[in-house]
Amino acid sequence: MMRARILALALLPAMLACPSSGREPTTHMVEMRDGVALATDVYLPAGEGPFPVILWRTPYDKAGDQWTAQALTENGIAVVAQDTRGRFDSEGRDLVFTSDGDGPLADGYDTMAWIAEQPWSNGKIGTSGESALGITQYMAASAGAPWQVMLDAQFATPNLYSDAFFQGGVRRHSLTERWLEAQGSLDFLDDIAAHPFLDDFWDPAETRDQWAMVTTPGYHVGGWYDAFAQGNLDAFMGYQYEGGPGAAGNQKLVMGPWHHDATWQSEQGELTFPDNAVAPPIDNAFDVMFNHWLELGHPEIPEHPDDIPNVQYYVMGDVDDPDAPGNLWRAADDWPPPAAGVRWHLQPQGGLSESCPGNDGDTTRYRFDPADPAPTRCGNNLLIESGPCDQREVEAREDVVVFETPELGAPMEITGHIYAHIYVEIDQPDTDLMVRLTDVYPDGRSMLISDGALRLATRGSPTDLMPLSPGEIIEAEVDLWSTSIILNAGHRLRISLTSSNWPRFAVNHNNGLPYPDSNTGPSTPVNVTLHHDAEYPSYIELPDPSRDPAGVNLCL
Amino acid sequence: MSALVGLGLGASTAALACDAPGQCRGVIDVRCDGLDDCWCNSGPFAGDSCIYDLESNAPEVCEVKCCEGATAGPSVPGPPSILRGTK
């Protein structure tokens, strides 16, 4: 049973509510199932209630957005803002989202259970927030709290291991290290080191196998260049198509051209999209969905969630040509839209085409030295430069190989999930394969569309390592996440391949050892051979809604 | 089982009113471009630059320099919202 304890707080300037249009908040220490108490502010509307509730659980200080809290109370909503475990005024150790889901600890569920018991609560709880505040929502939703009637998770992921701390088995260095350092929670690196594979430790924070537990309608907002882009997409699809009662069929998705530190803006990395990029045409989903699911009956919000498309996504385009196709929003019933998976095959002399490669044993080689990793130039990052940036500096390196099309005679669309299938051979037990996809402008700029990483020794499995043997050729499937873009006529499509992307990803020392020894242990250069002939037809598969699947050259 | 806690914000709050530049310290949502260029994106400090909080070394937490613009209203990221008081 949760209970609140009387809290005698020192009156610190940092805790003061500058805007004070409504009642002042009260602070409670709400006890979780293990006895640890979390500091929780409650903002109540005028009147007796009981009230519907919006909850945000944050590692960034519960007093962080008092203005919005007061505004919500003026609309008849009680607001509960809580410091997550080990953060600011809450007790316990910061367990970095692993206490927020459906596990031995379930802080989100316990907090909602406490709210539901309060006399000022009507038992209908919506959750809201972006980034870490979105992650705590996704974790809590997997616990199936019956009081959660709405979720608003923006720029967040429901899968901490596979979408945040690791990607393709490669640890995301800058995101992990810099964020944990900023939080003062670097000790969590020891937990990551102790659990380098997807084991039970990650279960509460890796929710992709728990979609059916989710019972809440949801509003998901992400960005093509966001650090958690695939997370928002996966949550939408999981909840919408595999969710439990209440969740399935009641999800809305917005995907803009944004990165994590430039959400709802038109300037992204080294590109500036038109002004329409800041928001979708139907931009009041937050109000409409909370008004409906919290049963607010707000007189100025007559719309119903059915009036909002299930999916609104931004199709990026050539930012230099105002007449270019793309740079527009589309509405859809589902994600992803129907599309043909067009296979672009690696060809001799750096070519890239739909043609099947010849039976000539063609290969391309490079040598990767961990002492000299290829640098990151933007992408889906956190706390380092992000978004679409020119990759020519990277592509010019000797340890980077490039394949590209001729100038496109007509526009080409990519909308959906992207995978590269590369046949690869190495002379060490392990290395990483990094694949970047770029839109090459007529002036030569090679602007990043998306990228992906795969630790070869994982062979795509998050639970084990199978170091490679000399002479062994494996098919590496590299996940480049998702996008929507139309390459203009006169542009070229390019992919580049190498074995590092630092500091976005930790540098593999090629020794075949489990993390962290893979990145700190003995280091040896590796010779990488990419096969691309009829027997080993390496390709990148790009979903194109304008193409007929029957016309795709599979080269089987 | 439960008890409310009054924080007693009255008199001291008045002394740190939002129209008193340089006196109000609040931790609020910020946007970060790298580690040393943060600005507020919500609450009454929206659009204000803010200094990096060296004490916590937290890029998403900053100390607001002053309360100028407190009456200008919020600039919550995202479209205007009736419920959030930005429309």
XYZ file of C-alpha atoms in Angstrom:
643
model
C 0.000 0.000 0.000
C 1.368 3.351 -0.953
C 1.175 6.193 1.456
C 2.310 9.736 1.621
C 4.506 10.956 4.390
C 4.568 14.417 5.811
C 7.484 16.261 4.329
C 9.184 19.127 6.027
C 10.880 20.868 3.165
C 13.274 23.689 3.529
C 12.083 26.652 1.581
C 14.567 26.849 -1.233
C 14.421 29.455 -3.935
C 14.847 26.757 -6.526
C 11.510 25.265 -5.569
C 9.476 28.392 -5.751
C 6.653 28.640 -8.199
C 7.142 31.893 -10.037
C 3.768 31.883 -11.743
C 1.117 31.593 -9.079
C -2.199 32.004 -10.778
C -3.825 29.078 -8.971
C -3.459 27.219 -5.724
C 0.086 26.552 -4.640
C 1.185 22.955 -5.044
C 1.464 20.607 -2.143
C 4.329 18.156 -1.886
C 3.935 14.548 -0.835
C 6.398 11.748 -0.322
C 4.678 8.841 -2.059
C 5.930 5.442 -1.011
C 6.674 2.829 -3.635
C 6.293 -0.909 -3.065
C 9.846 -1.196 -1.702
C 9.398 1.643 0.779
C 11.324 4.239 -1.173
C 9.418 7.526 -1.245
C 9.227 9.756 -4.301
C 8.722 13.507 -3.996
C 5.463 14.422 -5.680
C 3.899 17.833 -6.247
C 0.138 18.133 -6.596
C -1.505 21.103 -8.273
C -5.276 21.244 -7.818
C -7.843 23.296 -9.696
C -10.241 25.542 -7.880
C -13.313 23.758 -6.577
C -13.928 20.538 -4.755
C -13.316 17.943 -7.388
C -12.707 15.132 -7.845
C -10.634 16.007 -10.889
C -9.074 14.230 -13.829
C -5.304 14.135 -13.536
C -2.295 14.683 -15.746
C 0.862 13.064 -14.401
C 4.433 13.721 -15.408
C 7.313 11.799 -13.905
C 10.679 13.401 -14.494
C 14.368 13.074 -13.670
C 14.789 16.809 -14.393
C 13.056 18.301 -11.324
C 9.341 18.106 -10.749
C 9.216 21.882 -10.321
C 10.441 22.290 -13.870
C 7.267 23.412 -15.601
C 5.044 25.027 -13.037
C 3.605 27.466 -15.544
C 2.111 24.651 -17.601
C 0.898 22.924 -14.472
C -0.951 26.041 -13.404
C -2.418 26.450 -16.888
C -3.747 22.907 -16.827
C -5.365 23.434 -13.440
C -7.192 26.429 -14.853
C -8.770 23.962 -17.268
C -10.006 21.738 -14.482
C -7.154 19.242 -14.504
C -5.183 18.252 -11.431
C -1.475 17.976 -12.168
C 0.895 15.596 -10.425
C 4.616 16.154 -10.998
C 7.033 13.653 -9.519
C 10.799 13.390 -9.219
C 11.752 9.918 -10.364
C 13.657 7.587 -8.060
C 16.979 8.992 -6.865
C 16.431 12.354 -8.529
C 16.158 15.746 -6.825
C 13.883 15.395 -3.756
C 13.073 11.708 -4.210
C 14.651 8.940 -2.196
C 16.559 5.934 -3.469
C 19.102 5.353 -6.191
C 18.548 6.539 -9.730
C 17.803 3.286 -11.537
C 17.504 4.990 -14.943
C 14.026 3.907 -16.046
C 14.468 0.282 -14.949
C 12.212 0.960 -11.948
C 9.528 2.640 -14.037
C 8.107 -0.324 -15.950
C 6.601 -3.700 -15.234
C 9.211 -5.310 -13.019
C 10.017 -5.929 -9.365
C 9.689 -2.166 -9.012
C 6.931 -0.345 -10.861
C 7.148 3.289 -9.827
C 4.802 4.547 -12.530
C 2.115 2.024 -11.642
C 2.510 2.646 -7.910
C 2.260 6.383 -8.371
C -0.929 6.048 -10.403
C -2.358 3.699 -7.769
C -1.681 6.373 -5.150
C -3.299 9.068 -7.278
C -6.385 6.917 -7.799
C -6.812 6.655 -4.016
C -6.805 10.400 -3.451
C -10.115 12.127 -2.792
C -9.269 14.888 -5.255
C -8.774 12.367 -8.082
C -11.580 10.951 -10.197
C -9.383 7.998 -11.134
C -8.777 9.054 -14.721
C -5.081 9.721 -15.266
C -3.367 10.996 -18.382
C 0.411 11.085 -18.656
C 2.443 13.572 -20.631
C 5.923 14.695 -21.506
C 8.834 14.418 -23.906
C 12.206 12.719 -23.858
C 12.815 11.173 -20.427
C 9.274 12.131 -19.431
C 8.054 10.169 -22.415
C 10.206 7.174 -21.585
C 8.755 6.963 -18.081
C 5.288 6.889 -19.679
C 6.131 4.074 -22.047
C 7.572 2.070 -19.190
C 4.512 2.641 -17.005
C 2.094 1.794 -19.817
C 3.611 -1.668 -20.088
C 2.443 -2.331 -16.527
C -1.181 -1.934 -17.625
C -2.272 0.488 -14.921
C -6.077 0.587 -15.223
C -6.255 4.277 -14.279
C -4.085 5.437 -17.186
C -6.580 6.620 -19.804
C -4.244 8.629 -22.052
C -0.564 8.757 -22.888
C 1.284 11.625 -24.581
C 4.851 10.452 -25.196
C 6.979 12.683 -27.381
C 10.528 12.069 -28.598
C 10.894 8.945 -26.487
C 11.333 5.206 -26.715
C 9.650 2.203 -25.100
C 12.836 0.140 -25.487
C 15.759 1.320 -23.406
C 18.226 -1.387 -24.399
C 17.674 -1.762 -28.118
C 16.619 1.767 -29.061
C 18.617 3.897 -26.621
C 21.697 2.449 -24.935
C 22.480 -0.064 -27.682
C 21.632 -0.164 -31.376
C 22.377 -3.228 -33.429
C 24.408 -4.496 -30.490
C 26.662 -1.428 -30.567
C 26.605 0.836 -27.538
C 25.516 4.380 -28.250
C 28.405 6.169 -26.623
C 27.533 9.854 -26.657
C 23.905 9.304 -25.721
C 24.723 6.966 -22.876
C 27.851 8.503 -21.404
C 26.957 12.145 -21.760
C 23.415 11.791 -20.543
C 24.323 9.666 -17.539
C 27.145 12.064 -16.701
C 24.791 15.007 -16.934
C 22.416 13.201 -14.605
C 25.143 12.426 -12.103
C 24.305 8.770 -12.644
C 27.474 7.429 -14.236
C 27.351 4.549 -11.777
C 24.667 3.078 -14.040
C 27.432 2.309 -16.510
C 28.381 -0.505 -14.161
C 24.881 -1.939 -14.567
C 25.175 -1.728 -18.338
C 28.551 -3.445 -18.192
C 27.076 -6.192 -16.039
C 24.232 -6.706 -18.525
C 25.670 -6.224 -22.001
C 23.031 -8.457 -23.547
C 19.262 -8.255 -23.494
C 18.710 -10.223 -20.297
C 16.147 -10.080 -17.484
C 17.728 -6.923 -16.086
C 16.354 -4.961 -19.033
C 12.877 -6.508 -19.028
C 11.131 -3.644 -17.214
C 12.604 -1.120 -19.631
C 12.349 -3.130 -22.845
C 8.642 -3.278 -23.520
C 8.333 -4.505 -27.112
C 7.128 -7.883 -25.902
C 4.460 -6.310 -23.709
C 2.313 -4.421 -26.203
C -0.712 -6.514 -25.241
C -0.416 -5.258 -21.662
C -0.971 -1.680 -22.755
C -4.550 -0.473 -22.388
C -4.230 3.257 -22.915
C -4.939 5.437 -25.942
C -1.813 7.285 -26.989
C -0.412 10.296 -28.789
C 3.116 9.651 -30.073
C 5.320 12.395 -31.509
C 8.747 11.771 -32.984
C 11.230 13.147 -35.462
C 13.060 11.494 -38.347
C 16.376 12.663 -36.870
C 15.416 12.205 -33.241
C 17.582 10.098 -30.962
C 14.523 7.906 -30.279
C 12.823 8.063 -33.680
C 12.280 4.340 -34.090
C 11.056 4.104 -30.520
C 8.092 6.367 -31.130
C 7.261 4.476 -34.324
C 7.543 1.097 -32.638
C 5.340 2.220 -29.760
C 2.674 3.539 -32.112
C 2.651 0.338 -34.157
C 2.845 -1.909 -31.103
C 0.013 -0.191 -29.279
C -2.142 0.372 -32.379
C -1.915 -3.106 -33.863
C -0.945 -5.376 -30.950
C -2.092 -3.405 -27.915
C -4.626 -4.521 -25.357
C -8.229 -3.354 -25.064
C -8.340 0.428 -25.023
C -4.998 0.763 -26.744
C -5.532 -1.016 -30.045
C -7.006 1.333 -32.584
C -6.752 4.405 -30.359
C -3.252 5.643 -31.192
C -2.183 8.798 -33.031
C 1.256 9.460 -34.495
C 3.077 12.581 -35.673
C 6.531 12.300 -37.271
C 8.265 15.550 -38.217
C 11.685 16.235 -39.757
C 13.094 17.037 -36.323
C 16.010 16.076 -34.107
C 15.941 15.954 -30.344
C 17.079 19.498 -29.665
C 15.131 21.095 -32.505
C 11.636 19.685 -32.126
C 8.799 21.600 -33.774
C 11.306 23.695 -35.729
C 12.249 24.035 -39.391
C 16.039 24.317 -39.003
C 17.577 20.858 -38.665
C 21.300 20.208 -38.735
C 22.639 21.831 -41.891
C 19.271 22.015 -43.660
C 16.391 24.425 -43.265
C 13.030 23.025 -44.240
C 10.093 25.246 -45.205
C 8.079 26.882 -42.456
C 5.429 24.165 -42.716
C 7.858 21.778 -41.030
C 7.132 23.150 -37.569
C 3.793 21.369 -37.109
C 1.312 19.131 -38.947
C -1.861 20.580 -40.482
C -4.002 19.168 -37.696
C -2.023 20.363 -34.726
C -4.418 20.149 -31.794
C -4.173 16.427 -31.053
C -2.896 17.114 -27.534
C -6.003 19.110 -26.661
C -8.472 16.891 -28.489
C -7.192 13.639 -27.064
C -6.869 14.783 -23.466
C -10.251 16.515 -23.684
C -11.850 13.286 -24.889
C -10.109 10.653 -22.813
C -10.109 12.661 -19.583
C -13.758 13.574 -20.296
C -13.086 17.264 -19.736
C -15.945 18.525 -21.885
C -14.010 21.679 -22.702
C -16.346 23.990 -24.644
C -13.578 25.289 -26.893
C -12.468 21.805 -27.984
C -15.385 20.324 -29.926
C -13.306 17.904 -31.990
C -13.267 14.138 -31.443
C -10.134 11.974 -31.753
C -11.761 10.445 -34.840
C -11.343 13.853 -36.508
C -7.566 13.473 -36.310
C -5.730 11.245 -38.791
C -4.104 8.263 -37.163
C -0.795 9.245 -38.736
C 0.615 12.579 -39.875
C 4.157 12.460 -41.222
C 6.432 14.942 -42.912
C 7.856 13.943 -46.285
C 11.209 15.699 -46.569
C 12.438 17.026 -49.891
C 15.057 19.143 -51.602
C 15.289 22.273 -49.456
C 16.952 24.308 -52.214
C 14.263 23.875 -54.841
C 10.868 25.353 -53.948
C 9.282 23.367 -56.766
C 10.756 20.061 -55.666
C 8.405 17.275 -54.599
C 8.187 16.659 -50.891
C 8.445 19.065 -47.977
C 4.832 18.391 -47.146
C 2.721 16.625 -44.555
C 0.765 13.499 -45.352
C -2.101 11.948 -43.424
C -2.537 8.184 -43.282
C -4.565 5.551 -41.501
C -1.556 3.382 -40.788
C 2.198 3.294 -40.440
C 4.063 2.307 -42.471
C 2.202 3.112 -45.688
C 2.137 0.370 -48.323
C 5.399 0.430 -50.257
C 7.559 -1.714 -52.447
C 10.872 -2.706 -50.910
C 13.178 -1.613 -53.700
C 16.585 -3.270 -53.548
C 19.534 -1.123 -54.534
C 22.466 -3.473 -55.100
C 26.130 -2.707 -54.544
C 27.920 -2.809 -57.896
C 31.557 -2.791 -59.047
C 33.475 0.483 -58.952
C 31.209 1.967 -56.315
C 27.989 1.688 -58.282
C 24.520 1.357 -56.804
C 21.580 0.216 -58.907
C 18.542 -2.018 -59.005
C 20.292 -4.367 -61.409
C 21.414 -7.736 -60.129
C 25.190 -7.896 -59.678
C 27.222 -10.066 -62.028
C 28.777 -13.423 -61.294
C 32.293 -12.037 -61.081
C 33.277 -12.437 -57.451
C 33.401 -8.697 -57.041
C 34.412 -7.371 -53.643
C 35.319 -4.074 -51.989
C 37.797 -3.882 -49.144
C 38.822 -1.485 -46.417
C 40.977 -1.611 -43.308
C 39.653 -0.237 -40.033
C 41.990 0.770 -37.202
C 40.207 1.370 -33.864
C 42.894 3.900 -32.997
C 41.601 6.159 -35.757
C 37.804 5.931 -35.843
C 35.653 7.718 -38.402
C 33.960 10.733 -36.845
C 30.273 11.313 -36.365
C 28.699 14.037 -38.438
C 25.228 14.527 -36.993
C 22.415 11.983 -37.159
C 19.923 10.737 -34.580
C 21.911 11.904 -31.616
C 21.560 13.295 -28.139
C 23.861 15.950 -26.693
C 26.064 16.161 -29.793
C 25.398 17.730 -33.187
C 22.316 16.196 -34.752
C 20.127 16.137 -37.819
C 21.015 16.113 -41.517
C 24.643 17.145 -42.158
C 27.130 16.815 -45.002
C 29.020 13.503 -44.815
C 31.771 14.213 -47.365
C 34.403 14.617 -44.646
C 33.643 11.085 -43.505
C 33.226 9.616 -46.978
C 36.667 10.874 -48.023
C 38.461 8.625 -45.544
C 40.356 5.568 -46.727
C 38.463 3.345 -44.306
C 35.104 4.381 -45.749
C 33.746 2.875 -48.979
C 31.036 4.543 -51.008
C 28.416 3.261 -53.466
C 26.137 5.629 -55.327
C 23.644 5.906 -58.161
C 24.012 8.109 -61.200
C 22.031 11.328 -61.112
C 18.377 10.427 -60.689
C 16.316 11.066 -63.784
C 13.149 11.391 -61.742
C 12.315 11.976 -58.083
C 12.620 8.946 -55.824
C 10.722 8.440 -52.580
C 11.805 6.570 -49.481
C 9.087 6.189 -46.851
C 9.292 3.480 -44.233
C 11.818 1.271 -42.485
C 15.243 0.843 -44.096
C 17.501 -2.192 -43.888
C 20.821 -2.940 -45.543
C 21.836 -6.540 -46.253
C 25.588 -6.718 -46.659
C 27.667 -9.852 -47.159
C 30.820 -9.309 -45.166
C 34.019 -11.144 -44.298
C 36.633 -10.068 -41.729
C 40.011 -11.328 -40.541
C 39.328 -10.704 -36.855
C 36.642 -12.175 -34.566
C 34.471 -9.076 -34.694
C 33.957 -5.524 -35.854
C 31.035 -3.170 -36.386
C 29.407 -2.375 -39.688
C 28.203 1.209 -40.046
C 25.945 2.136 -42.945
C 25.037 5.718 -43.817
C 22.403 6.673 -46.396
C 22.692 10.127 -47.939
C 20.950 12.439 -50.411
C 23.650 13.913 -52.651
C 22.716 17.392 -53.837
C 23.837 18.650 -57.261
C 26.474 20.827 -55.585
C 28.043 17.738 -54.036
C 26.747 17.934 -50.480
C 26.045 14.449 -49.156
C 23.272 15.042 -46.646
C 22.540 12.315 -44.132
C 19.140 10.651 -44.405
C 19.669 7.905 -41.852
C 22.310 5.525 -40.564
C 22.579 2.209 -38.807
C 25.006 0.015 -36.919
C 25.515 -3.693 -36.425
C 28.020 -5.484 -34.257
C 28.876 -8.417 -36.504
C 29.537 -10.938 -33.719
C 25.969 -10.495 -32.511
C 24.743 -11.550 -35.975
C 21.603 -9.615 -35.106
C 20.919 -11.416 -31.834
C 20.824 -9.233 -28.701
C 21.448 -12.173 -26.392
C 24.744 -13.678 -27.456
C 28.016 -13.326 -29.358
C 29.227 -15.624 -32.108
C 32.658 -14.349 -33.157
C 33.415 -14.790 -36.836
C 35.964 -17.208 -38.232
C 38.519 -16.249 -40.896
C 37.049 -16.854 -44.333
C 33.500 -16.943 -43.045
C 31.059 -14.778 -44.999
C 27.937 -13.631 -43.166
C 24.899 -11.669 -44.272
C 24.739 -8.640 -42.014
C 21.319 -7.013 -41.712
C 21.816 -3.410 -40.652
C 18.778 -1.497 -39.394
C 18.833 2.143 -40.494
C 15.537 2.986 -38.763
C 12.887 4.896 -40.711
C 12.385 8.051 -42.714
C 10.248 9.762 -45.304
C 11.973 11.746 -48.042
C 11.766 12.373 -51.764
C 15.123 12.735 -53.482
C 14.803 15.289 -56.226
C 15.674 14.617 -59.861
C 19.325 15.410 -60.441
C 20.291 14.179 -56.968
C 22.124 10.940 -56.309
C 21.508 8.245 -53.714
C 24.614 7.212 -51.810
C 25.476 4.693 -49.133
C 28.777 4.591 -47.308
C 30.107 1.746 -45.226
C 32.794 1.592 -42.572
C 33.324 0.194 -39.066
C 33.099 3.207 -36.780
C 31.020 6.295 -36.099
C 32.572 7.998 -33.099
C 31.357 9.321 -30.675
C 27.827 8.391 -31.720
C 28.840 4.773 -31.198
C 31.535 3.210 -29.030
C 34.578 2.029 -30.986
C 34.816 -1.732 -31.450
C 38.341 -3.064 -30.770
C 37.611 -6.052 -33.020
C 38.534 -8.577 -30.314
C 35.232 -10.450 -30.129
C 34.891 -9.945 -26.384
C 31.652 -8.996 -24.647
C 31.030 -5.339 -23.822
C 32.779 -3.455 -22.213
C 35.958 -5.399 -23.082
C 34.934 -5.101 -26.725
C 35.600 -1.391 -26.430
C 38.392 -1.284 -23.856
C 40.280 -4.563 -24.296
C 43.009 -5.539 -26.757
C 42.681 -3.612 -29.975
C 43.582 -4.857 -33.446
C 42.963 -3.387 -36.902
C 40.613 -5.422 -39.069
C 40.506 -6.011 -42.816
C 36.928 -5.970 -44.055
C 35.781 -7.483 -47.335
C 32.334 -6.601 -48.661
C 31.004 -9.118 -51.165
C 28.627 -7.954 -53.889
C 28.215 -10.389 -56.722
C 25.554 -12.818 -57.899
C 26.272 -15.279 -55.078
C 26.425 -12.547 -52.451
C 24.122 -9.749 -53.678
C 24.560 -7.051 -51.062
C 21.867 -4.397 -51.143
C 19.990 -1.729 -49.255
C 16.213 -2.031 -49.322
C 14.353 1.260 -49.583
C 10.552 1.360 -49.248
C 8.978 3.337 -52.094
C 5.188 3.856 -51.968
C 5.107 4.855 -55.619
C 6.466 1.542 -56.868
C 4.736 -1.742 -57.631
C 6.231 -4.550 -55.538
C 5.919 -6.825 -58.557
C 8.485 -4.713 -60.341
C 11.212 -5.047 -57.742
C 14.341 -6.943 -58.714
C 14.985 -9.370 -55.862
C 18.052 -11.053 -57.398
C 17.295 -14.310 -55.613
C -2.364 7.025 5.529
C -1.709 10.226 3.777
C -1.239 13.815 4.624
C -0.853 16.914 2.611
C 2.104 19.119 3.101
C 1.875 22.848 2.981
C 5.003 24.422 1.675
C 4.245 27.836 3.013
C 5.266 29.689 -0.060
C 3.524 32.918 0.816
C 5.839 35.630 2.018
C 9.021 34.292 0.511
C 7.384 33.860 -2.848
C 6.465 37.483 -2.852
C 10.067 38.387 -2.188
C 11.076 36.419 -5.270
C 8.343 37.564 -7.553
C 8.803 37.038 -11.230
C 9.043 40.696 -11.947
C 12.212 40.924 -9.939
C 15.030 40.367 -12.416
C 17.915 38.367 -11.126
C 16.167 37.094 -8.070
C 14.026 34.223 -9.213
C 15.740 30.924 -9.644
C 13.772 28.180 -11.282
C 14.641 24.933 -12.940
C 12.649 24.599 -16.086
C 12.576 22.840 -19.392
C 15.270 24.007 -21.703
C 16.473 23.223 -25.170
C 20.125 22.426 -25.553
C 22.336 22.860 -28.548
C 25.468 21.122 -27.440
C 26.345 21.432 -23.823
C 26.792 25.128 -23.366
C 24.008 26.832 -25.241
C 20.709 26.396 -23.493
C 17.576 28.417 -23.654
C 14.250 28.138 -21.992
C 11.365 26.749 -23.966
C 8.515 26.827 -21.557
C 7.137 28.738 -18.683
C 7.510 32.454 -18.199
C 11.181 32.343 -19.142
C 10.537 31.078 -22.642
C 13.082 32.350 -25.084
C 15.416 33.588 -22.398
C 18.957 32.373 -22.542
C 19.999 30.564 -19.456
C 23.302 29.550 -18.029
C 24.510 26.029 -17.783
C 24.109 24.583 -14.354
C 27.647 23.633 -13.455
C 26.595 22.277 -10.122
C 24.480 19.482 -11.539
C 26.248 19.374 -14.901
C 22.840 18.729 -16.334
C 22.288 19.957 -19.858
C 18.567 19.807 -19.532
C 18.511 21.707 -16.280
C 19.585 25.284 -16.084
C 19.520 28.204 -13.788
C 17.534 31.069 -15.147
C 19.319 34.340 -14.895
C 16.328 36.512 -14.310
C 12.635 36.770 -14.568
C 12.443 39.307 -17.330
C 9.654 38.425 -19.692
C 7.639 36.759 -17.007
C 4.519 38.390 -18.286
C 5.220 37.492 -21.894
C 3.630 34.094 -21.548
C 4.907 30.668 -22.311
C 6.379 29.158 -25.409
C 5.862 25.484 -24.875
C 7.416 23.485 -27.706
C 4.777 22.371 -30.092
C 1.585 23.786 -31.459
C -0.550 26.195 -29.437
C -2.690 24.432 -26.870
C -5.825 25.555 -25.080
C -5.233 23.169 -22.202
C -1.618 24.172 -21.733
C -2.487 27.819 -21.839
C -0.599 28.669 -24.989
C -3.547 29.433 -27.258
